mmCIF file of C-alpha atoms and ligand atoms in Angstrom:
data_model
loop_
_atom_site.group_PDB
_atom_site.id
_atom_site.type_symbol
_atom_site.label_atom_id
_atom_site.label_comp_id
_atom_site.label_asym_id
_atom_site.label_seq_id
_atom_site.Cartn_x
_atom_site.Cartn_y
_atom_site.Cartn_z
ATOM 1 C CA MET K 1 -12.706 -28.857 -16.211
ATOM 2 C CA ALA K 2 -9.564 -30.968 -15.898
ATOM 3 C CA ARG K 3 -7.835 -30.932 -12.549
ATOM 4 C CA ASN K 4 -4.721 -28.838 -12.008
ATOM 5 C CA LYS K 5 -1.433 -30.676 -12.249
ATOM 6 C CA ILE K 6 1.089 -30.031 -9.496
ATOM 7 C CA ALA K 7 4.638 -31.333 -9.879
ATOM 8 C CA LEU K 8 6.775 -31.814 -6.791
ATOM 9 C CA ILE K 9 10.449 -31.838 -7.738
ATOM 10 C CA GLY K 10 12.053 -33.604 -4.807
ATOM 11 C CA SER K 11 10.094 -36.248 -2.916
ATOM 12 C CA GLY K 12 11.823 -36.200 0.447
ATOM 13 C CA MET K 13 10.276 -35.083 3.721
ATOM 14 C CA ILE K 14 8.839 -31.796 2.450
ATOM 15 C CA GLY K 15 7.877 -33.302 -0.936
ATOM 16 C CA GLY K 16 5.888 -36.108 0.671
ATOM 17 C CA THR K 17 4.146 -33.708 3.065
ATOM 18 C CA LEU K 18 3.299 -31.406 0.160
ATOM 19 C CA ALA K 19 1.705 -34.302 -1.746
ATOM 20 C CA HIS K 20 -0.385 -35.260 1.277
ATOM 21 C CA LEU K 21 -1.600 -31.704 1.912
ATOM 22 C CA ILE K 22 -2.382 -31.114 -1.769
ATOM 23 C CA GLY K 23 -4.459 -34.302 -1.767
ATOM 24 C CA LEU K 24 -6.317 -33.383 1.425
ATOM 25 C CA LYS K 25 -7.072 -29.924 0.016
ATOM 26 C CA GLU K 26 -8.035 -31.319 -3.415
ATOM 27 C CA LEU K 27 -5.828 -28.754 -5.148
ATOM 28 C CA GLY K 28 -5.094 -31.056 -8.085
ATOM 29 C CA ASP K 29 -3.360 -34.183 -9.337
ATOM 30 C CA VAL K 30 0.187 -34.661 -8.069
ATOM 31 C CA VAL K 31 3.341 -35.892 -9.770
ATOM 32 C CA LEU K 32 6.204 -36.611 -7.400
ATOM 33 C CA PHE K 33 9.632 -36.503 -9.049
ATOM 34 C CA ASP K 34 12.939 -37.586 -7.516
ATOM 35 C CA ILE K 35 16.255 -39.033 -8.614
ATOM 36 C CA ALA K 36 15.910 -41.730 -5.948
ATOM 37 C CA GLU K 37 14.202 -44.700 -7.565
ATOM 38 C CA GLY K 38 11.142 -45.957 -5.745
ATOM 39 C CA THR K 39 10.815 -43.031 -3.316
ATOM 40 C CA PRO K 40 8.352 -40.945 -5.355
ATOM 41 C CA GLN K 41 6.478 -44.048 -6.485
ATOM 42 C CA GLY K 42 6.186 -45.370 -2.929
ATOM 43 C CA LYS K 43 5.029 -42.038 -1.482
ATOM 44 C CA ALA K 44 2.512 -41.520 -4.304
ATOM 45 C CA LEU K 45 1.005 -44.972 -3.736
ATOM 46 C CA ASP K 46 0.886 -44.577 0.051
ATOM 47 C CA ILE K 47 -0.849 -41.183 -0.131
ATOM 48 C CA ALA K 48 -3.223 -42.393 -2.868
ATOM 49 C CA GLN K 49 -4.221 -45.237 -0.549
ATOM 50 C CA SER K 50 -5.213 -42.669 2.100
ATOM 51 C CA SER K 51 -7.636 -40.995 -0.343
ATOM 52 C CA PRO K 52 -10.589 -43.400 0.082
ATOM 53 C CA VAL K 53 -10.322 -42.956 3.862
ATOM 54 C CA GLU K 54 -9.993 -39.176 3.708
ATOM 55 C CA GLY K 55 -12.447 -38.838 0.826
ATOM 56 C CA PHE K 56 -10.356 -36.867 -1.646
ATOM 57 C CA ASP K 57 -10.036 -37.371 -5.387
ATOM 58 C CA ALA K 58 -6.596 -36.816 -6.837
ATOM 59 C CA LYS K 59 -4.291 -38.835 -9.028
ATOM 60 C CA LEU K 60 -0.845 -39.316 -7.495
ATOM 61 C CA LYS K 61 2.078 -40.581 -9.497
ATOM 62 C CA GLY K 62 5.782 -41.028 -8.794
ATOM 63 C CA VAL K 63 8.371 -40.595 -11.561
ATOM 64 C CA ASN K 64 12.140 -40.499 -12.115
ATOM 65 C CA GLU K 65 11.966 -38.811 -15.524
ATOM 66 C CA TYR K 66 11.305 -35.121 -16.086
ATOM 67 C CA ALA K 67 8.857 -36.040 -18.886
ATOM 68 C CA GLY K 68 6.445 -36.943 -16.068
ATOM 69 C CA ILE K 69 6.033 -33.283 -15.064
ATOM 70 C CA GLU K 70 4.901 -32.286 -18.568
ATOM 71 C CA GLY K 71 2.305 -29.522 -18.600
ATOM 72 C CA ALA K 72 2.378 -28.939 -14.816
ATOM 73 C CA ASP K 73 0.503 -25.837 -13.649
ATOM 74 C CA VAL K 74 2.626 -25.526 -10.510
ATOM 75 C CA CYS K 75 6.082 -26.925 -9.690
ATOM 76 C CA ILE K 76 7.276 -26.961 -6.093
ATOM 77 C CA VAL K 77 11.011 -27.571 -5.802
ATOM 78 C CA THR K 78 12.591 -29.213 -2.771
ATOM 79 C CA ALA K 79 15.260 -31.196 -4.638
ATOM 80 C CA GLY K 80 18.703 -30.981 -3.128
ATOM 81 C CA VAL K 81 20.800 -32.138 -0.263
ATOM 82 C CA PRO K 82 20.642 -30.895 3.307
ATOM 83 C CA ARG K 83 23.717 -29.568 5.072
ATOM 84 C CA LYS K 84 25.580 -32.451 6.685
ATOM 85 C CA PRO K 85 28.157 -32.274 9.481
ATOM 86 C CA GLY K 86 31.518 -31.092 8.103
ATOM 87 C CA MET K 87 29.911 -29.456 5.064
ATOM 88 C CA SER K 88 30.379 -25.716 4.732
ATOM 89 C CA ARG K 89 27.604 -23.411 3.513
ATOM 90 C CA ASP K 90 29.612 -23.000 0.309
ATOM 91 C CA ASP K 91 29.804 -26.771 -0.197
ATOM 92 C CA LEU K 92 26.032 -26.955 0.182
ATOM 93 C CA LEU K 93 25.568 -24.021 -2.155
ATOM 94 C CA GLY K 94 27.737 -25.628 -4.840
ATOM 95 C CA ILE K 95 25.884 -28.946 -4.721
ATOM 96 C CA ASN K 96 22.377 -27.477 -4.677
ATOM 97 C CA LEU K 97 23.278 -24.996 -7.420
ATOM 98 C CA ARG K 98 23.990 -27.953 -9.724
ATOM 99 C CA VAL K 99 20.683 -29.493 -8.664
ATOM 100 C CA MET K 100 18.921 -26.221 -9.617
ATOM 101 C CA GLU K 101 20.620 -26.404 -13.013
ATOM 102 C CA GLN K 102 19.064 -29.837 -13.649
ATOM 103 C CA VAL K 103 15.679 -28.833 -12.225
ATOM 104 C CA GLY K 104 15.657 -25.594 -14.238
ATOM 105 C CA ALA K 105 16.358 -27.503 -17.458
ATOM 106 C CA GLY K 106 13.573 -29.982 -16.660
ATOM 107 C CA ILE K 107 11.034 -27.229 -15.997
ATOM 108 C CA LYS K 108 12.121 -25.272 -19.079
ATOM 109 C CA LYS K 109 11.549 -28.304 -21.288
ATOM 110 C CA TYR K 110 8.395 -29.776 -19.782
ATOM 111 C CA ALA K 111 6.578 -27.129 -17.738
ATOM 112 C CA PRO K 112 7.473 -23.702 -19.151
ATOM 113 C CA ASN K 113 4.066 -22.260 -18.218
ATOM 114 C CA ALA K 114 4.150 -23.333 -14.591
ATOM 115 C CA PHE K 115 4.201 -21.193 -11.477
ATOM 116 C CA VAL K 116 7.368 -22.322 -9.706
ATOM 117 C CA ILE K 117 7.870 -22.245 -5.937
ATOM 118 C CA CYS K 118 11.395 -22.987 -4.725
ATOM 119 C CA ILE K 119 12.035 -24.245 -1.186
ATOM 120 C CA THR K 120 15.596 -25.599 -1.535
ATOM 121 C CA ASN K 121 18.202 -23.863 0.642
ATOM 122 C CA PRO K 122 20.065 -21.545 0.681
ATOM 123 C CA LEU K 123 16.716 -20.218 -0.449
ATOM 124 C CA ASP K 124 17.259 -16.722 -1.852
ATOM 125 C CA ALA K 125 20.274 -17.782 -3.924
ATOM 126 C CA MET K 126 18.671 -21.017 -5.135
ATOM 127 C CA VAL K 127 15.478 -19.340 -6.365
ATOM 128 C CA TRP K 128 17.558 -16.651 -8.082
ATOM 129 C CA ALA K 129 19.578 -19.339 -9.904
ATOM 130 C CA LEU K 130 16.504 -21.458 -10.666
ATOM 131 C CA GLN K 131 14.787 -18.535 -12.406
ATOM 132 C CA LYS K 132 17.834 -18.077 -14.618
ATOM 133 C CA PHE K 133 18.364 -21.775 -15.338
ATOM 134 C CA SER K 134 14.663 -22.247 -16.170
ATOM 135 C CA GLY K 135 14.376 -19.115 -18.289
ATOM 136 C CA LEU K 136 10.830 -18.594 -16.966
ATOM 137 C CA ALA K 137 9.491 -15.080 -16.442
ATOM 138 C CA PRO K 138 10.627 -13.735 -13.046
ATOM 139 C CA GLU K 139 7.021 -13.233 -11.913
ATOM 140 C CA LYS K 140 6.438 -16.971 -12.327
ATOM 141 C CA VAL K 141 9.322 -18.044 -10.064
ATOM 142 C CA VAL K 142 9.230 -17.377 -6.312
ATOM 143 C CA GLY K 143 10.881 -18.656 -3.178
ATOM 144 C CA MET K 144 9.106 -19.851 -0.049
ATOM 145 C CA ALA K 145 10.569 -18.497 3.174
ATOM 146 C CA GLY K 146 8.606 -15.486 4.412
ATOM 147 C CA VAL K 147 5.333 -17.360 4.872
ATOM 148 C CA LEU K 148 7.142 -19.911 7.044
ATOM 149 C CA ASP K 149 9.168 -17.367 9.008
ATOM 150 C CA SER K 150 6.013 -15.273 9.550
ATOM 151 C CA ALA K 151 4.049 -18.352 10.640
ATOM 152 C CA ARG K 152 6.690 -19.050 13.278
ATOM 153 C CA PHE K 153 6.540 -15.416 14.393
ATOM 154 C CA ARG K 154 2.711 -15.564 14.529
ATOM 155 C CA LEU K 155 2.706 -18.754 16.579
ATOM 156 C CA PHE K 156 5.144 -17.395 19.166
ATOM 157 C CA LEU K 157 3.145 -14.137 19.396
ATOM 158 C CA ALA K 158 -0.178 -15.985 19.775
ATOM 159 C CA GLU K 159 1.351 -18.040 22.593
ATOM 160 C CA GLU K 160 2.711 -14.912 24.290
ATOM 161 C CA PHE K 161 -0.644 -13.101 24.123
ATOM 162 C CA GLY K 162 -2.786 -16.169 24.789
ATOM 163 C CA VAL K 163 -4.911 -15.494 21.692
ATOM 164 C CA SER K 164 -5.853 -17.394 18.554
ATOM 165 C CA VAL K 165 -3.214 -17.667 15.844
ATOM 166 C CA GLU K 166 -5.957 -16.486 13.475
ATOM 167 C CA ASP K 167 -5.973 -13.048 15.095
ATOM 168 C CA VAL K 168 -2.222 -12.533 14.834
ATOM 169 C CA SER K 169 -0.842 -11.138 11.638
ATOM 170 C CA ALA K 170 2.887 -10.743 11.210
ATOM 171 C CA MET K 171 5.385 -9.973 8.517
ATOM 172 C CA THR K 172 8.931 -11.265 8.172
ATOM 173 C CA LEU K 173 10.953 -9.922 5.266
ATOM 174 C CA GLY K 174 14.512 -10.076 3.943
ATOM 175 C CA GLY K 175 16.614 -13.142 3.239
ATOM 176 C CA HIS K 176 15.884 -16.540 4.761
ATOM 177 C CA GLY K 177 18.619 -16.610 7.355
ATOM 178 C CA ASP K 178 19.601 -15.319 10.766
ATOM 179 C CA ASP K 179 19.468 -11.766 9.370
ATOM 180 C CA MET K 180 15.794 -11.967 8.375
ATOM 181 C CA VAL K 181 13.681 -8.941 9.284
ATOM 182 C CA PRO K 182 10.619 -9.593 11.481
ATOM 183 C CA LEU K 183 8.666 -6.330 11.271
ATOM 184 C CA ILE K 184 7.333 -5.482 14.706
ATOM 185 C CA ARG K 185 5.613 -2.280 13.568
ATOM 186 C CA TYR K 186 3.599 -4.092 10.917
ATOM 187 C CA SER K 187 2.676 -7.080 13.060
ATOM 188 C CA THR K 188 -0.660 -6.949 14.846
ATOM 189 C CA VAL K 189 -3.080 -8.691 17.171
ATOM 190 C CA ALA K 190 -6.617 -8.033 15.889
ATOM 191 C CA GLY K 191 -5.248 -5.033 14.017
ATOM 192 C CA ILE K 192 -3.425 -3.544 17.038
ATOM 193 C CA PRO K 193 0.277 -3.062 16.200
ATOM 194 C CA LEU K 194 2.773 -4.723 18.571
ATOM 195 C CA PRO K 195 4.308 -1.406 19.776
ATOM 196 C CA ASP K 196 0.812 -0.351 20.950
ATOM 197 C CA LEU K 197 0.411 -3.649 22.775
ATOM 198 C CA VAL K 198 3.642 -2.901 24.656
ATOM 199 C CA LYS K 199 2.258 0.539 25.591
ATOM 200 C CA MET K 200 -0.974 -1.143 26.731
ATOM 201 C CA GLY K 201 1.126 -3.322 29.046
ATOM 202 C CA TRP K 202 0.101 -6.604 27.378
ATOM 203 C CA THR K 203 3.717 -7.531 26.808
ATOM 204 C CA THR K 204 7.184 -6.031 27.170
ATOM 205 C CA GLN K 205 9.791 -5.000 24.624
ATOM 206 C CA GLU K 206 12.149 -7.616 26.116
ATOM 207 C CA LYS K 207 9.627 -10.382 25.474
ATOM 208 C CA LEU K 208 9.122 -9.185 21.897
ATOM 209 C CA ASP K 209 12.885 -9.072 21.349
ATOM 210 C CA ALA K 210 13.144 -12.674 22.560
ATOM 211 C CA ILE K 211 10.340 -13.723 20.186
ATOM 212 C CA VAL K 212 12.096 -12.017 17.268
ATOM 213 C CA GLU K 213 15.298 -13.870 18.129
ATOM 214 C CA ARG K 214 13.479 -17.202 18.389
ATOM 215 C CA THR K 215 11.821 -16.543 15.007
ATOM 216 C CA ARG K 216 15.188 -15.809 13.403
ATOM 217 C CA LYS K 217 16.560 -19.097 14.687
ATOM 218 C CA GLY K 218 13.297 -20.998 14.101
ATOM 219 C CA GLY K 219 14.739 -23.457 11.581
ATOM 220 C CA GLY K 220 17.777 -24.217 13.739
ATOM 221 C CA GLU K 221 15.595 -24.895 16.781
ATOM 222 C CA ILE K 222 13.802 -27.680 14.866
ATOM 223 C CA VAL K 223 17.063 -29.130 13.507
ATOM 224 C CA GLY K 224 18.412 -29.198 17.063
ATOM 225 C CA LEU K 225 15.374 -31.163 18.240
ATOM 226 C CA LEU K 226 15.056 -33.550 15.291
ATOM 227 C CA LYS K 227 18.825 -34.138 15.066
ATOM 228 C CA THR K 228 18.531 -36.019 11.752
ATOM 229 C CA GLY K 229 16.668 -33.560 9.559
ATOM 230 C CA SER K 230 14.982 -30.205 9.251
ATOM 231 C CA ALA K 231 11.405 -28.914 9.427
ATOM 232 C CA TYR K 232 8.877 -30.187 6.922
ATOM 233 C CA TYR K 233 5.277 -29.781 8.121
ATOM 234 C CA ALA K 234 5.292 -25.974 8.322
ATOM 235 C CA PRO K 235 7.454 -25.463 5.200
ATOM 236 C CA ALA K 236 5.056 -27.658 3.189
ATOM 237 C CA ALA K 237 1.967 -25.870 4.551
ATOM 238 C CA SER K 238 3.531 -22.508 3.657
ATOM 239 C CA ALA K 239 4.272 -23.489 0.053
ATOM 240 C CA VAL K 240 0.769 -24.905 -0.336
ATOM 241 C CA ALA K 241 -0.691 -21.534 0.745
ATOM 242 C CA MET K 242 1.307 -19.892 -2.049
ATOM 243 C CA ALA K 243 0.263 -22.509 -4.631
ATOM 244 C CA GLU K 244 -3.379 -22.170 -3.600
ATOM 245 C CA SER K 245 -3.294 -18.381 -3.991
ATOM 246 C CA TYR K 246 -1.989 -18.843 -7.547
ATOM 247 C CA LEU K 247 -4.339 -21.658 -8.584
ATOM 248 C CA LYS K 248 -7.447 -19.989 -7.141
ATOM 249 C CA ASP K 249 -6.378 -16.446 -8.115
ATOM 250 C CA LYS K 250 -6.890 -15.460 -4.466
ATOM 251 C CA LYS K 251 -4.474 -12.522 -4.665
ATOM 252 C CA ARG K 252 -3.223 -13.122 -1.153
ATOM 253 C CA VAL K 253 -0.551 -10.746 0.150
ATOM 254 C CA LEU K 254 2.269 -13.026 1.248
ATOM 255 C CA PRO K 255 5.931 -12.440 2.030
ATOM 256 C CA CYS K 256 7.882 -14.339 -0.638
ATOM 257 C CA ALA K 257 11.381 -14.289 -2.092
ATOM 258 C CA ALA K 258 10.538 -12.360 -5.264
ATOM 259 C CA HIS K 259 12.552 -10.982 -8.150
ATOM 260 C CA LEU K 260 13.230 -7.275 -7.652
ATOM 261 C CA SER K 261 13.885 -5.007 -10.603
ATOM 262 C CA GLY K 262 14.157 -1.563 -9.052
ATOM 263 C CA GLN K 263 11.845 -2.089 -6.068
ATOM 264 C CA TYR K 264 13.475 -1.463 -2.701
ATOM 265 C CA GLY K 265 16.374 0.025 -4.688
ATOM 266 C CA LEU K 266 17.530 -3.442 -5.766
ATOM 267 C CA ASN K 267 18.084 -5.041 -9.135
ATOM 268 C CA ASP K 268 18.279 -8.677 -10.233
ATOM 269 C CA THR K 269 17.929 -9.765 -6.633
ATOM 270 C CA TYR K 270 15.614 -12.276 -4.990
ATOM 271 C CA VAL K 271 14.738 -11.394 -1.423
ATOM 272 C CA GLY K 272 11.715 -11.666 0.847
ATOM 273 C CA VAL K 273 9.170 -8.874 0.330
ATOM 274 C CA PRO K 274 5.356 -8.743 0.481
ATOM 275 C CA VAL K 275 3.806 -9.708 -2.866
ATOM 276 C CA VAL K 276 0.338 -10.296 -4.291
ATOM 277 C CA ILE K 277 0.036 -13.824 -5.687
ATOM 278 C CA GLY K 278 -2.735 -14.421 -8.205
ATOM 279 C CA ALA K 279 -3.311 -16.102 -11.561
ATOM 280 C CA GLY K 280 -0.502 -14.015 -13.062
ATOM 281 C CA GLY K 281 2.027 -15.255 -10.507
ATOM 282 C CA VAL K 282 3.626 -12.375 -8.611
ATOM 283 C CA GLU K 283 1.166 -9.671 -9.669
ATOM 284 C CA LYS K 284 2.483 -6.881 -7.463
ATOM 285 C CA ILE K 285 5.416 -6.202 -5.211
ATOM 286 C CA VAL K 286 4.373 -4.178 -2.180
ATOM 287 C CA GLU K 287 6.974 -1.572 -1.226
ATOM 288 C CA ILE K 288 6.808 -0.882 2.495
ATOM 289 C CA ALA K 289 8.246 2.371 3.822
ATOM 290 C CA PHE K 290 10.887 1.263 6.332
ATOM 291 C CA ASN K 291 12.031 3.362 9.260
ATOM 292 C CA LYS K 292 15.776 3.790 9.799
ATOM 293 C CA ASP K 293 16.250 0.665 11.916
ATOM 294 C CA GLU K 294 14.188 -1.516 9.609
ATOM 295 C CA GLN K 295 16.080 -0.193 6.592
ATOM 296 C CA ALA K 296 19.394 -1.049 8.254
ATOM 297 C CA MET K 297 18.205 -4.578 9.098
ATOM 298 C CA PHE K 298 16.888 -5.079 5.552
ATOM 299 C CA GLU K 299 20.183 -3.894 4.038
ATOM 300 C CA LYS K 300 22.157 -6.261 6.262
ATOM 301 C CA SER K 301 19.937 -9.135 5.210
ATOM 302 C CA VAL K 302 20.281 -8.206 1.521
ATOM 303 C CA GLN K 303 24.060 -8.170 1.956
ATOM 304 C CA ALA K 304 23.975 -11.739 3.242
ATOM 305 C CA VAL K 305 21.930 -12.751 0.178
ATOM 306 C CA SER K 306 24.366 -10.961 -2.166
ATOM 307 C CA GLY K 307 27.212 -12.935 -0.607
ATOM 308 C CA LEU K 308 25.427 -16.133 -1.605
ATOM 309 C CA THR K 309 24.604 -15.046 -5.158
ATOM 310 C CA ASP K 310 28.202 -13.874 -5.616
ATOM 311 C CA ALA K 311 29.342 -17.356 -4.579
ATOM 312 C CA CYS K 312 26.951 -18.838 -7.183
ATOM 313 C CA LEU K 313 28.408 -16.538 -9.859
ATOM 314 C CA LYS K 314 31.902 -17.786 -9.069
ATOM 315 C CA ILE K 315 30.735 -21.354 -9.681
ATOM 316 C CA VAL K 316 28.569 -20.600 -12.742
ATOM 317 C CA PRO K 317 29.662 -17.269 -14.269
ATOM 318 C CA ALA K 318 27.021 -17.650 -17.006
ATOM 319 C CA LEU K 319 24.369 -16.747 -14.403
ATOM 320 C CA ALA K 320 25.460 -13.102 -14.611
HETATM 321 N N1 LIG F 401 17.030 -34.008 -8.616
HETATM 322 C C1 LIG F 401 15.887 -34.363 -7.995
HETATM 323 N N2 LIG F 401 15.803 -34.676 -6.696
HETATM 324 C C2 LIG F 401 16.943 -34.655 -6.001
HETATM 325 C C3 LIG F 401 18.190 -34.285 -6.573
HETATM 326 C C4 LIG F 401 18.204 -33.964 -7.948
HETATM 327 N N3 LIG F 401 19.332 -33.627 -8.565
HETATM 328 N N4 LIG F 401 19.142 -34.345 -5.607
HETATM 329 C C5 LIG F 401 18.526 -34.725 -4.471
HETATM 330 N N5 LIG F 401 17.199 -34.906 -4.707
HETATM 331 C C6 LIG F 401 16.145 -35.344 -3.780
HETATM 332 C C7 LIG F 401 16.604 -36.370 -2.762
HETATM 333 O O1 LIG F 401 16.650 -37.659 -3.331
HETATM 334 C C8 LIG F 401 15.541 -36.218 -1.674
HETATM 335 O O2 LIG F 401 14.479 -37.138 -1.835
HETATM 336 O O3 LIG F 401 15.693 -34.253 -3.008
HETATM 337 C C9 LIG F 401 15.014 -34.795 -1.879
HETATM 338 C C10 LIG F 401 15.258 -33.885 -0.689
HETATM 339 O O4 LIG F 401 14.540 -34.386 0.372
HETATM 340 P P1 LIG F 401 15.039 -34.337 1.900
HETATM 341 O O5 LIG F 401 16.487 -34.659 1.945
HETATM 342 O O6 LIG F 401 14.082 -35.172 2.695
HETATM 343 O O7 LIG F 401 14.911 -32.798 2.269
HETATM 344 P P2 LIG F 401 13.619 -31.981 2.759
HETATM 345 O O8 LIG F 401 13.516 -32.044 4.238
HETATM 346 O O9 LIG F 401 12.446 -32.374 1.949
HETATM 347 O O10 LIG F 401 14.092 -30.495 2.386
HETATM 348 C C11 LIG F 401 14.345 -30.129 1.052
HETATM 349 O O11 LIG F 401 14.100 -27.793 1.486
HETATM 350 O O12 LIG F 401 13.993 -26.548 3.450
HETATM 351 C C12 LIG F 401 14.804 -26.973 2.412
HETATM 352 O O13 LIG F 401 16.965 -27.069 3.443
HETATM 353 C C13 LIG F 401 15.914 -27.836 2.923
HETATM 354 O O14 LIG F 401 17.103 -27.740 0.857
HETATM 355 C C14 LIG F 401 16.298 -28.569 1.676
HETATM 356 C C15 LIG F 401 14.954 -28.761 0.953
#
């Protein structure tokens, strides 16, 4: 059987890390695409040269033409510009929206059967626009945020409890921003929900509140440390987990920015919710029953996302 083909649209820090991880995991052949000449070619060659040492078989190729992504089974999109000093969120949104327009057209023409994972920020608005620009079925276009936000939450919890990250399960929903919704009630250590662990005296509510706050600001903490860029190892690992679930039909339950058509009382909205990812793409959207506080937090987060999609509509009214 021929190997899967995975196209990485954007070959910057996350794109390069994605290519490396996909090679190490032997998930398929990789095409790196970028508008910068030489960058995708250089990264592809460098990673390919690590394959004899690591012992993986994968073809890696760098391209500057969309024709190179033809027939891709998965496309992971990181193309865009990061927010620079002096640039407002709206400036960033306007620039990356135009990038999504180009990327969507490229995918529509050359990889209309792909499963598409968007990482470009502002995430929930960009994946919403990308689905429309590409014309792909909504269940084949998702955004990566929840897996990353939940991984951060899990790490901080594992450190607090002094246990393996493997035994911590956590769920972060809503939009990918400061208003995201880390769900304490549905997060567990070896199946024991966090509120029970507070009752057992293993931690305090104050410590959990601090962890939630750190999770919400997880991306900013890394930017503050790196100074010249944003996170890329954990974002790449998170998107690879989603791609793997699709390619291997694992049907993992992962929090992803997914297209809602009635679920959670929302329509034509992309926002982070738990979904089952299998060979059909997003095969099921899991509707959690929120309590009053969770519902209020989710609504606030959805409002922030709506603000971003409204701004997109002002720039490109045809997205309506
Ligand atoms: N088409 C294709 N690639 C593009 C385009 C475009 N129109 N515009 C920019 N790019 C490329 C850049 O040349 C660069 O190589 O996108 C790449 C982005 O890489 P980085 O700047 O290194 O950004 P990265 O850290 O990989 O993050 C990418 O993910 O988490 C989000 O906020 C982050 O939106 C950002 C994205």
